[in-house]
Amino acid sequence: LTAVQDSNAVKVDWVYKGDYVDGYRIYRDDQLIATLPATDSSYYDLTGKPGTIHEYSVVALLSRNDMDFQSAGDRDTITYPKLKPVLNLTATSVDSLGNAKLSFNYYARGVDYFEMMYMISYTDQNNMPQDSTLMFTLFYSELKNNELDFVDELAIPTASIDYMVRAVSVREGVPYYSDNVTATLGSYPRPPMPMNFTASDGLYDNRVELQWYLPLEANIDSFEIRRDGVKIAMVEGGRRTYADIFNGIGNLPAGTFNYQVIAYRRDYGVNFLSNAASDSGYPTLLRAVYNTLDDPNVTTSWGWALGAHQNKLAVGSPLTGNGFATFFENTNGSWVRKLSYSHGSDATWSIREYGYSVDVYNNQAAVGAPGTLHNGDPDWGWIDYLDVPFTGSANHVGWVGNDDSRFGDQVAMVGTRYYGTDQPNTPTPVRYIRGYSIPQSSFGFVSPPAIPSNQRYVSMDASDSYVVAGATTGVATEEGLVDIYKRSGSSIAHIKRMEGEDNGNNFGVSVSISGNLLAVGADKKQSGRVYIFRVSDSSPYLESIQQISQPALSNNTNQDQFGYSLAMSDDYLMVGARNHYDIGSTSKRTGVAYLYKRYGSSFEYIDVFSIPDGLGETGDDFGFSVAACDEGFAVGAPFYGSKGGVFFYSTDLLELWNQKLISVSASDGLYSSQTRIEWVFTGNRDYINGFNVYRDDELLTTAGPEESLFLDTEGIPGKEYTYKVKVVTTSNRESYPKSDKGFRKGIGVLEGDVFTAVGSAPVPGVTITAEAVIDGEKYTYTNTSDVNGHFYLDGVYFASATVSYSVMADFEGHEFLTNPIPVSISPENSVKSNIIFIDNTAYIARGIVRHEGVSCGLDSITVRAVSLFNNGTKSEETIMTNEDGEYSLVLRPGQAGLVQIRIEIDSMQVRTDELGMAKDTVIHRFMTTDIASFTSFNNFPREVLVNFEDTVSYDVELVVTTVCGGPASSNGQFDIEISTRDGCFQANALTGVNGRVTVALPPLDGMILTVKGATPSTVENLLIVDYLRYRPDRINLLALHVDNTREGYSQAVLDSLTFKKLVYHKPAAIAVSNEFGESFCNDASQPRLIRQGNNYTIRFNITELHQGITCQVDEGFVVINNAAAANNNRDTLFYVPERQAFESHSFKGGAPNLVAPYRKGINAKYFSSVGDLLAEATIPVVVLGSAPLPGSDIIVDVTDDQGQVKLPIYVLRDPPGDG
């Protein structure tokens, strides 16, 4: 015999020269390690202890006549070899995937696994330096053709890594190692940069579509999306597309976004980033502009004055240089600037404040410049008439004013005439209205009645027949006024002055006339007011037809200046409130404007205008000026931004609805049957045609104006879409959209179970991952098997066709029979529920937890497997029992240094309420008769069964008795069944002849106590059983146990709470135990007399007769129905043990019975504690008092002892004369 070292083994060779042999036995250190057939002459020992000197011996075996004969053995001694190291270890950086690949060869047997380890150093998220050793276990079974490949995805990017690998074999719980072999990686790669990154350029109005490429197996966790350097999203590592939703108006005609996508890897609480891939893109909404008009020549006060007619609009900007007037024409729905004009100086006249006032009619315009200087003297004033400014011509006729007259402060134009205010203060204040015929004929020069010297005309408008002008100062001592002038031919005459209601109202701060309707603003009448008058040629000239107060916005104040500006055109009225808070704000007084529509002679509110997107600031004065014409409306804000602003709105209010569509939201996988799209629209729904709802630019529906919700039931479940909503105007134009991403919950389901190969025990805690690549993107779903080994993955996406998912099971150190398992799901077959993983390597501890003597289990009990190691450390696996009380734990008996595994169970259980709040604490006393501690791990069983029983119980004393207190029977023993309705528990107890028995019961709720039989079967005993069998009682020991755990009851209290009587009743007798009322002639057989309105109390005595003894009943209740009571006519009286009597019945005498024999009854019914009616009695009484006779037209003789009544008969007569 020779023993020589071999690869991870000792090879034993021998020679046997006998002619007959039946086999051999191989011993190591006198311990049998193998039995071989006679044909063998060598053996490889793979289980010796490396570095240990072993003695090997072999003996020959011969079997004869049912006896085994053994030869003498030969021996040899040798040191068992150390494990062989791995060969050809290499480490390669895979830059395209951001990981490193390790590879080595191994040709020997006798190895359980390989350990690969390396050191890393990094700075954590708290900026603290950290050092750590990473160790990976590579299983021998992973060798393919003697080669093992491993991908490392956890090293620190750019770090130099020394990978060390060694072989490991665990023998009798002791690990043995080979020498380490090292391979160095010069620099671990960074996460790879995404490739082929593109951002869409204006392909979509509401979004930018981003796409990129990166291998799906790349070592990344997610992607960061940046727009102009700002992170806007993090998306999953399997995604390769992203839609950046854009809502609102960009107002950037050449705007573009710079997008970046960066790959992320997150380990150790640290993010590792790739280089950024970049591209530019934009949605068309980014380049959409606000509804504003502009003149590049103007630098300030843009929008100070507005004038409009038909499709023409003039804008005055008096504070830009000498002042500007700009002229626009609406062509095909767009406002086109035709002329930007600033009148320079004429000889001795220096034009100033040009555009302070403007007005337009057809193609002509009038422009006022009231600050014009004459020979350096200011405020003489100037008015220009421009005949064709909308053709781009500045041809004009100028008119000059007088010293200090501010001529042209207000201008108005209508038909072939235009007007201006001329208001000199020197030598004495005079106010004039000047009229001119086109092009340059002065036809009217009129002054009104005297105006206070400090009041000037601040507003003016004209119709074909009338000129109106408003004068005010803004001071609190004057109310303001409006003068009405009538034009007849080439003359103008003052016909009416209308003054304001109250001082300080600023009545006349604005005026506007259309036909014979006049609007007058009083911007300091509280928050402001607008008065509507009808103008006529005869006295009283003005008829008041409407007063308009500011609409009730939530942030209205008395400083809003509603009515500061006005404009009427046909059926519409615009009103400016230049100092109102912005919509929804109480800090920025930006100003607003209101639109009204005329119905008959009155105006109805439509909506409120404001500066878009909340961009305004205090003092912008939006609503300082307003205009209305055939093409829509305009609002001036002369101090908006750096130069002012003019905002236009079409007659269908498209631009307003762009603002009023606030938001859109789409549900994200909340519902499997639909995606819920909701929108917020704050505009007036009476002036729109509805809403268009789109899914990825496909029109789904046109919702009605009153709707704010649409349910998309057609989208592919699980697929994300971009939903957008647009307002449809009354002209069937669409507003800009608001958008959101949303999707239906995927309806795919993958479920199954994980079982052990031996015993089919459930394996909990296995990570189940399903992956599929759909349209170039990877979809991943993960869950964990539960205590029953069951897993469930829902919401799985499968697009619109059949998709193959790879379902993988993962549990450290475990091998599965088939892994992964390919599974196909489709719209026609969306549920796969039979996916079974067989764990070939799992060791399982399982069992049932229940009360002793109870067949059903206890749920939510914590069971744990505790592993103790020879270095003093321990690890735990924890699980909670399911609703059947079952648990299953995964054990790891092959761990190095393991000395003991214990299966333990918590004795304290905290129960919670519906909200998850701690409610009760339940104490258990668990015991097991199974082996629950293991110290030997050789040939460890694949399945260990450890059941636990809660031995907590309460001694309950049961007694079959009567109300007399003694045993119910003179000689009987009674069989009592204790059970639960769910069938989980049933026990029987036999009383003694004293009717008593004590039984230990588990703390269950709702236990039912039923008398089932008796011994001997006498008539007496059978009557007792027949009564009690159908009247079971109950006991709730769980509630008692919870209370006892909390309160710590004494034994005396427990004895009283666990004492239960099963009372046998016989028909009872009811008697009144006290005197009440008055007797009738001292005759006890006659009814008692009580008086109406007096108070009375009755006490009842309930008795039963048992075994010849009359006993007072000491349980149950009495129900009273008292017809003689004025109140408390129904009453329930319970037995009071402390008083040894039933509660008393108190009442007040009611109304008498007027019919002989005048009696009323007090009815008493006695019920046992289980609700049996055992006695009934009616106590007659006569109530002395008065009451109205019942009925109508019924004659009653109260002396008639028979109680008869007489009913009058009515004869219906047919009136004569009707045929």
mmCIF file of C-alpha atoms in Angstrom, residues 778-964:
data_model
loop_
_atom_site.group_PDB
_atom_site.id
_atom_site.type_symbol
_atom_site.label_atom_id
_atom_site.label_comp_id
_atom_site.label_asym_id
_atom_site.label_seq_id
_atom_site.Cartn_x
_atom_site.Cartn_y
_atom_site.Cartn_z
ATOM 1 C CA LYS A 778 -35.032 46.741 -20.497
ATOM 2 C CA TYR A 779 -37.953 46.254 -18.131
ATOM 3 C CA THR A 780 -37.224 44.737 -14.747
ATOM 4 C CA TYR A 781 -39.570 43.592 -11.980
ATOM 5 C CA THR A 782 -38.422 42.214 -8.623
ATOM 6 C CA ASN A 783 -40.040 40.655 -5.567
ATOM 7 C CA THR A 784 -39.236 38.136 -2.839
ATOM 8 C CA SER A 785 -40.815 34.776 -2.075
ATOM 9 C CA ASP A 786 -42.933 34.852 1.066
ATOM 10 C CA VAL A 787 -43.146 32.452 3.994
ATOM 11 C CA ASN A 788 -45.036 30.032 1.757
ATOM 12 C CA GLY A 789 -42.340 30.240 -0.903
ATOM 13 C CA HIS A 790 -44.801 32.088 -3.136
ATOM 14 C CA PHE A 791 -43.846 35.076 -5.277
ATOM 15 C CA TYR A 792 -46.029 37.500 -7.197
ATOM 16 C CA LEU A 793 -44.998 40.088 -9.772
ATOM 17 C CA ASP A 794 -47.781 42.291 -11.097
ATOM 18 C CA GLY A 795 -47.986 45.331 -13.337
ATOM 19 C CA VAL A 796 -45.742 43.576 -15.854
ATOM 20 C CA TYR A 797 -45.506 45.337 -19.220
ATOM 21 C CA PHE A 798 -45.727 43.399 -22.472
ATOM 22 C CA ALA A 799 -46.555 46.070 -25.091
ATOM 23 C CA SER A 800 -49.013 44.898 -27.735
ATOM 24 C CA ALA A 801 -47.390 41.592 -28.684
ATOM 25 C CA THR A 802 -46.002 38.450 -27.116
ATOM 26 C CA VAL A 803 -42.979 39.189 -24.921
ATOM 27 C CA SER A 804 -40.543 36.690 -23.447
ATOM 28 C CA TYR A 805 -39.406 37.418 -19.900
ATOM 29 C CA SER A 806 -36.438 35.760 -18.265
ATOM 30 C CA VAL A 807 -37.453 34.956 -14.677
ATOM 31 C CA MET A 808 -34.504 34.373 -12.364
ATOM 32 C CA ALA A 809 -34.267 33.130 -8.777
ATOM 33 C CA ASP A 810 -31.409 34.304 -6.590
ATOM 34 C CA PHE A 811 -30.428 33.287 -3.085
ATOM 35 C CA GLU A 812 -26.827 33.464 -1.953
ATOM 36 C CA GLY A 813 -25.191 30.051 -2.163
ATOM 37 C CA HIS A 814 -28.239 28.312 -3.627
ATOM 38 C CA GLU A 815 -28.549 26.429 -6.861
ATOM 39 C CA PHE A 816 -31.843 25.979 -8.692
ATOM 40 C CA LEU A 817 -32.775 23.146 -11.002
ATOM 41 C CA THR A 818 -33.757 25.433 -13.892
ATOM 42 C CA ASN A 819 -32.669 29.037 -13.648
ATOM 43 C CA PRO A 820 -33.595 31.294 -15.340
ATOM 44 C CA ILE A 821 -36.994 30.182 -16.591
ATOM 45 C CA PRO A 822 -38.231 31.734 -19.864
ATOM 46 C CA VAL A 823 -41.854 32.850 -19.704
ATOM 47 C CA SER A 824 -43.976 34.410 -22.433
ATOM 48 C CA ILE A 825 -46.915 36.742 -21.815
ATOM 49 C CA SER A 826 -49.171 38.478 -24.309
ATOM 50 C CA PRO A 827 -52.443 40.401 -24.505
ATOM 51 C CA GLU A 828 -54.210 37.069 -24.956
ATOM 52 C CA ASN A 829 -52.393 35.351 -22.069
ATOM 53 C CA SER A 830 -51.263 37.995 -19.599
ATOM 54 C CA VAL A 831 -51.025 35.818 -16.465
ATOM 55 C CA LYS A 832 -48.465 33.085 -15.813
ATOM 56 C CA SER A 833 -49.100 31.473 -12.459
ATOM 57 C CA ASN A 834 -47.230 28.169 -12.532
ATOM 58 C CA ILE A 835 -43.590 29.234 -12.463
ATOM 59 C CA ILE A 836 -41.822 26.736 -10.197
ATOM 60 C CA PHE A 837 -38.227 27.003 -8.993
ATOM 61 C CA ILE A 838 -36.664 23.923 -7.419
ATOM 62 C CA ASP A 839 -33.900 24.748 -4.925
ATOM 63 C CA ASN A 840 -31.342 21.933 -5.056
ATOM 64 C CA THR A 841 -29.226 23.283 -2.220
ATOM 65 C CA ALA A 842 -31.658 24.810 0.281
ATOM 66 C CA TYR A 843 -31.789 23.740 3.896
ATOM 67 C CA ILE A 844 -35.149 24.611 5.398
ATOM 68 C CA ALA A 845 -36.538 24.825 8.889
ATOM 69 C CA ARG A 846 -40.311 24.944 8.881
ATOM 70 C CA GLY A 847 -43.232 24.266 11.123
ATOM 71 C CA ILE A 848 -46.548 25.428 12.536
ATOM 72 C CA VAL A 849 -47.133 27.691 15.508
ATOM 73 C CA ARG A 850 -50.395 27.254 17.411
ATOM 74 C CA HIS A 851 -52.037 27.071 20.804
ATOM 75 C CA GLU A 852 -51.730 23.770 22.606
ATOM 76 C CA GLY A 853 -54.713 21.641 21.706
ATOM 77 C CA VAL A 854 -55.783 23.968 18.860
ATOM 78 C CA SER A 855 -55.687 22.766 15.262
ATOM 79 C CA CYS A 856 -55.415 26.237 13.654
ATOM 80 C CA GLY A 857 -52.193 28.227 13.637
ATOM 81 C CA LEU A 858 -51.205 31.589 15.107
ATOM 82 C CA ASP A 859 -50.432 34.311 12.580
ATOM 83 C CA SER A 860 -47.880 37.131 12.821
ATOM 84 C CA ILE A 861 -45.584 35.307 15.261
ATOM 85 C CA THR A 862 -41.876 35.998 14.743
ATOM 86 C CA VAL A 863 -39.642 32.940 14.286
ATOM 87 C CA ARG A 864 -35.916 33.198 13.732
ATOM 88 C CA ALA A 865 -32.932 31.011 12.910
ATOM 89 C CA VAL A 866 -29.920 32.107 14.971
ATOM 90 C CA SER A 867 -26.469 31.012 13.764
ATOM 91 C CA LEU A 868 -23.582 31.169 16.280
ATOM 92 C CA PHE A 869 -19.940 31.175 15.157
ATOM 93 C CA ASN A 870 -16.693 30.223 16.852
ATOM 94 C CA ASN A 871 -15.544 33.865 16.869
ATOM 95 C CA GLY A 872 -18.459 34.875 19.082
ATOM 96 C CA THR A 873 -20.531 36.491 16.338
ATOM 97 C CA LYS A 874 -24.014 35.513 15.283
ATOM 98 C CA SER A 875 -26.433 36.046 12.414
ATOM 99 C CA GLU A 876 -30.202 35.806 12.223
ATOM 100 C CA GLU A 877 -32.857 34.952 9.657
ATOM 101 C CA THR A 878 -36.324 36.173 10.673
ATOM 102 C CA ILE A 879 -39.792 35.390 9.373
ATOM 103 C CA MET A 880 -43.375 35.848 10.562
ATOM 104 C CA THR A 881 -45.973 33.107 10.473
ATOM 105 C CA ASN A 882 -48.698 33.346 7.875
ATOM 106 C CA GLU A 883 -52.441 33.277 8.530
ATOM 107 C CA ASP A 884 -52.277 29.481 8.994
ATOM 108 C CA GLY A 885 -49.460 29.763 11.536
ATOM 109 C CA GLU A 886 -46.894 28.340 9.123
ATOM 110 C CA TYR A 887 -43.312 29.493 8.796
ATOM 111 C CA SER A 888 -40.315 28.547 6.698
ATOM 112 C CA LEU A 889 -36.708 29.622 7.268
ATOM 113 C CA VAL A 890 -33.639 29.111 5.131
ATOM 114 C CA LEU A 891 -30.674 27.613 7.030
ATOM 115 C CA ARG A 892 -26.985 27.741 6.088
ATOM 116 C CA PRO A 893 -25.277 24.804 7.794
ATOM 117 C CA GLY A 894 -22.206 25.001 5.540
ATOM 118 C CA GLN A 895 -20.930 28.367 6.832
ATOM 119 C CA ALA A 896 -17.323 28.436 7.985
ATOM 120 C CA GLY A 897 -16.871 28.614 11.751
ATOM 121 C CA LEU A 898 -20.493 27.680 12.479
ATOM 122 C CA VAL A 899 -20.942 26.033 15.871
ATOM 123 C CA GLN A 900 -24.699 26.121 16.452
ATOM 124 C CA ILE A 901 -28.059 26.848 14.783
ATOM 125 C CA ARG A 902 -31.046 27.540 17.016
ATOM 126 C CA ILE A 903 -34.670 27.937 15.971
ATOM 127 C CA GLU A 904 -36.219 30.493 18.310
ATOM 128 C CA ILE A 905 -39.643 32.081 18.614
ATOM 129 C CA ASP A 906 -40.754 35.381 20.140
ATOM 130 C CA SER A 907 -42.872 35.051 23.241
ATOM 131 C CA MET A 908 -44.214 38.604 22.960
ATOM 132 C CA GLN A 909 -46.509 39.672 20.147
ATOM 133 C CA VAL A 910 -47.542 43.285 19.539
ATOM 134 C CA ARG A 911 -50.843 43.538 17.719
ATOM 135 C CA THR A 912 -51.685 46.595 15.651
ATOM 136 C CA ASP A 913 -54.868 48.303 14.541
ATOM 137 C CA GLU A 914 -55.980 49.138 10.990
ATOM 138 C CA LEU A 915 -53.603 52.114 10.887
ATOM 139 C CA GLY A 916 -50.603 50.040 11.950
ATOM 140 C CA MET A 917 -50.511 51.560 15.432
ATOM 141 C CA ALA A 918 -49.601 49.339 18.369
ATOM 142 C CA LYS A 919 -52.803 48.205 20.031
ATOM 143 C CA ASP A 920 -52.303 45.155 22.285
ATOM 144 C CA THR A 921 -49.432 43.095 23.621
ATOM 145 C CA VAL A 922 -49.974 39.343 23.852
ATOM 146 C CA ILE A 923 -47.666 37.107 25.884
ATOM 147 C CA HIS A 924 -47.111 33.531 24.718
ATOM 148 C CA ARG A 925 -45.362 30.607 26.376
ATOM 149 C CA PHE A 926 -44.101 28.528 23.480
ATOM 150 C CA MET A 927 -42.764 24.996 23.861
ATOM 151 C CA THR A 928 -41.583 22.448 21.328
ATOM 152 C CA THR A 929 -40.980 18.738 21.494
ATOM 153 C CA ASP A 930 -38.870 18.869 18.338
ATOM 154 C CA ILE A 931 -35.126 19.381 18.148
ATOM 155 C CA ALA A 932 -34.603 23.115 17.787
ATOM 156 C CA SER A 933 -30.812 23.360 18.341
ATOM 157 C CA PHE A 934 -28.164 21.871 16.058
ATOM 158 C CA THR A 935 -24.421 21.579 16.602
ATOM 159 C CA SER A 936 -23.503 18.880 14.100
ATOM 160 C CA PHE A 937 -23.678 19.785 10.426
ATOM 161 C CA ASN A 938 -22.418 16.629 8.754
ATOM 162 C CA ASN A 939 -25.194 15.086 6.668
ATOM 163 C CA PHE A 940 -27.462 17.915 7.788
ATOM 164 C CA PRO A 941 -31.056 17.194 6.701
ATOM 165 C CA ARG A 942 -32.497 19.275 3.892
ATOM 166 C CA GLU A 943 -35.651 19.883 5.925
ATOM 167 C CA VAL A 944 -36.005 20.359 9.664
ATOM 168 C CA LEU A 945 -39.469 20.340 11.224
ATOM 169 C CA VAL A 946 -39.882 22.416 14.389
ATOM 170 C CA ASN A 947 -43.432 23.012 15.624
ATOM 171 C CA PHE A 948 -44.228 25.336 18.510
ATOM 172 C CA GLU A 949 -47.208 25.264 20.851
ATOM 173 C CA ASP A 950 -48.340 28.071 23.094
ATOM 174 C CA THR A 951 -48.926 26.487 26.493
ATOM 175 C CA VAL A 952 -50.574 29.538 28.056
ATOM 176 C CA SER A 953 -53.960 28.536 29.476
ATOM 177 C CA TYR A 954 -56.501 29.681 32.031
ATOM 178 C CA ASP A 955 -58.338 27.487 34.533
ATOM 179 C CA VAL A 956 -61.995 28.118 33.900
ATOM 180 C CA GLU A 957 -64.515 26.892 36.461
ATOM 181 C CA LEU A 958 -67.801 25.861 34.867
ATOM 182 C CA VAL A 959 -70.905 25.182 36.937
ATOM 183 C CA VAL A 960 -74.299 23.886 35.883
ATOM 184 C CA THR A 961 -76.634 25.526 38.391
ATOM 185 C CA THR A 962 -79.952 27.220 39.031
ATOM 186 C CA VAL A 963 -80.945 30.562 40.452
ATOM 187 C CA CYS A 964 -80.954 28.868 43.838
#
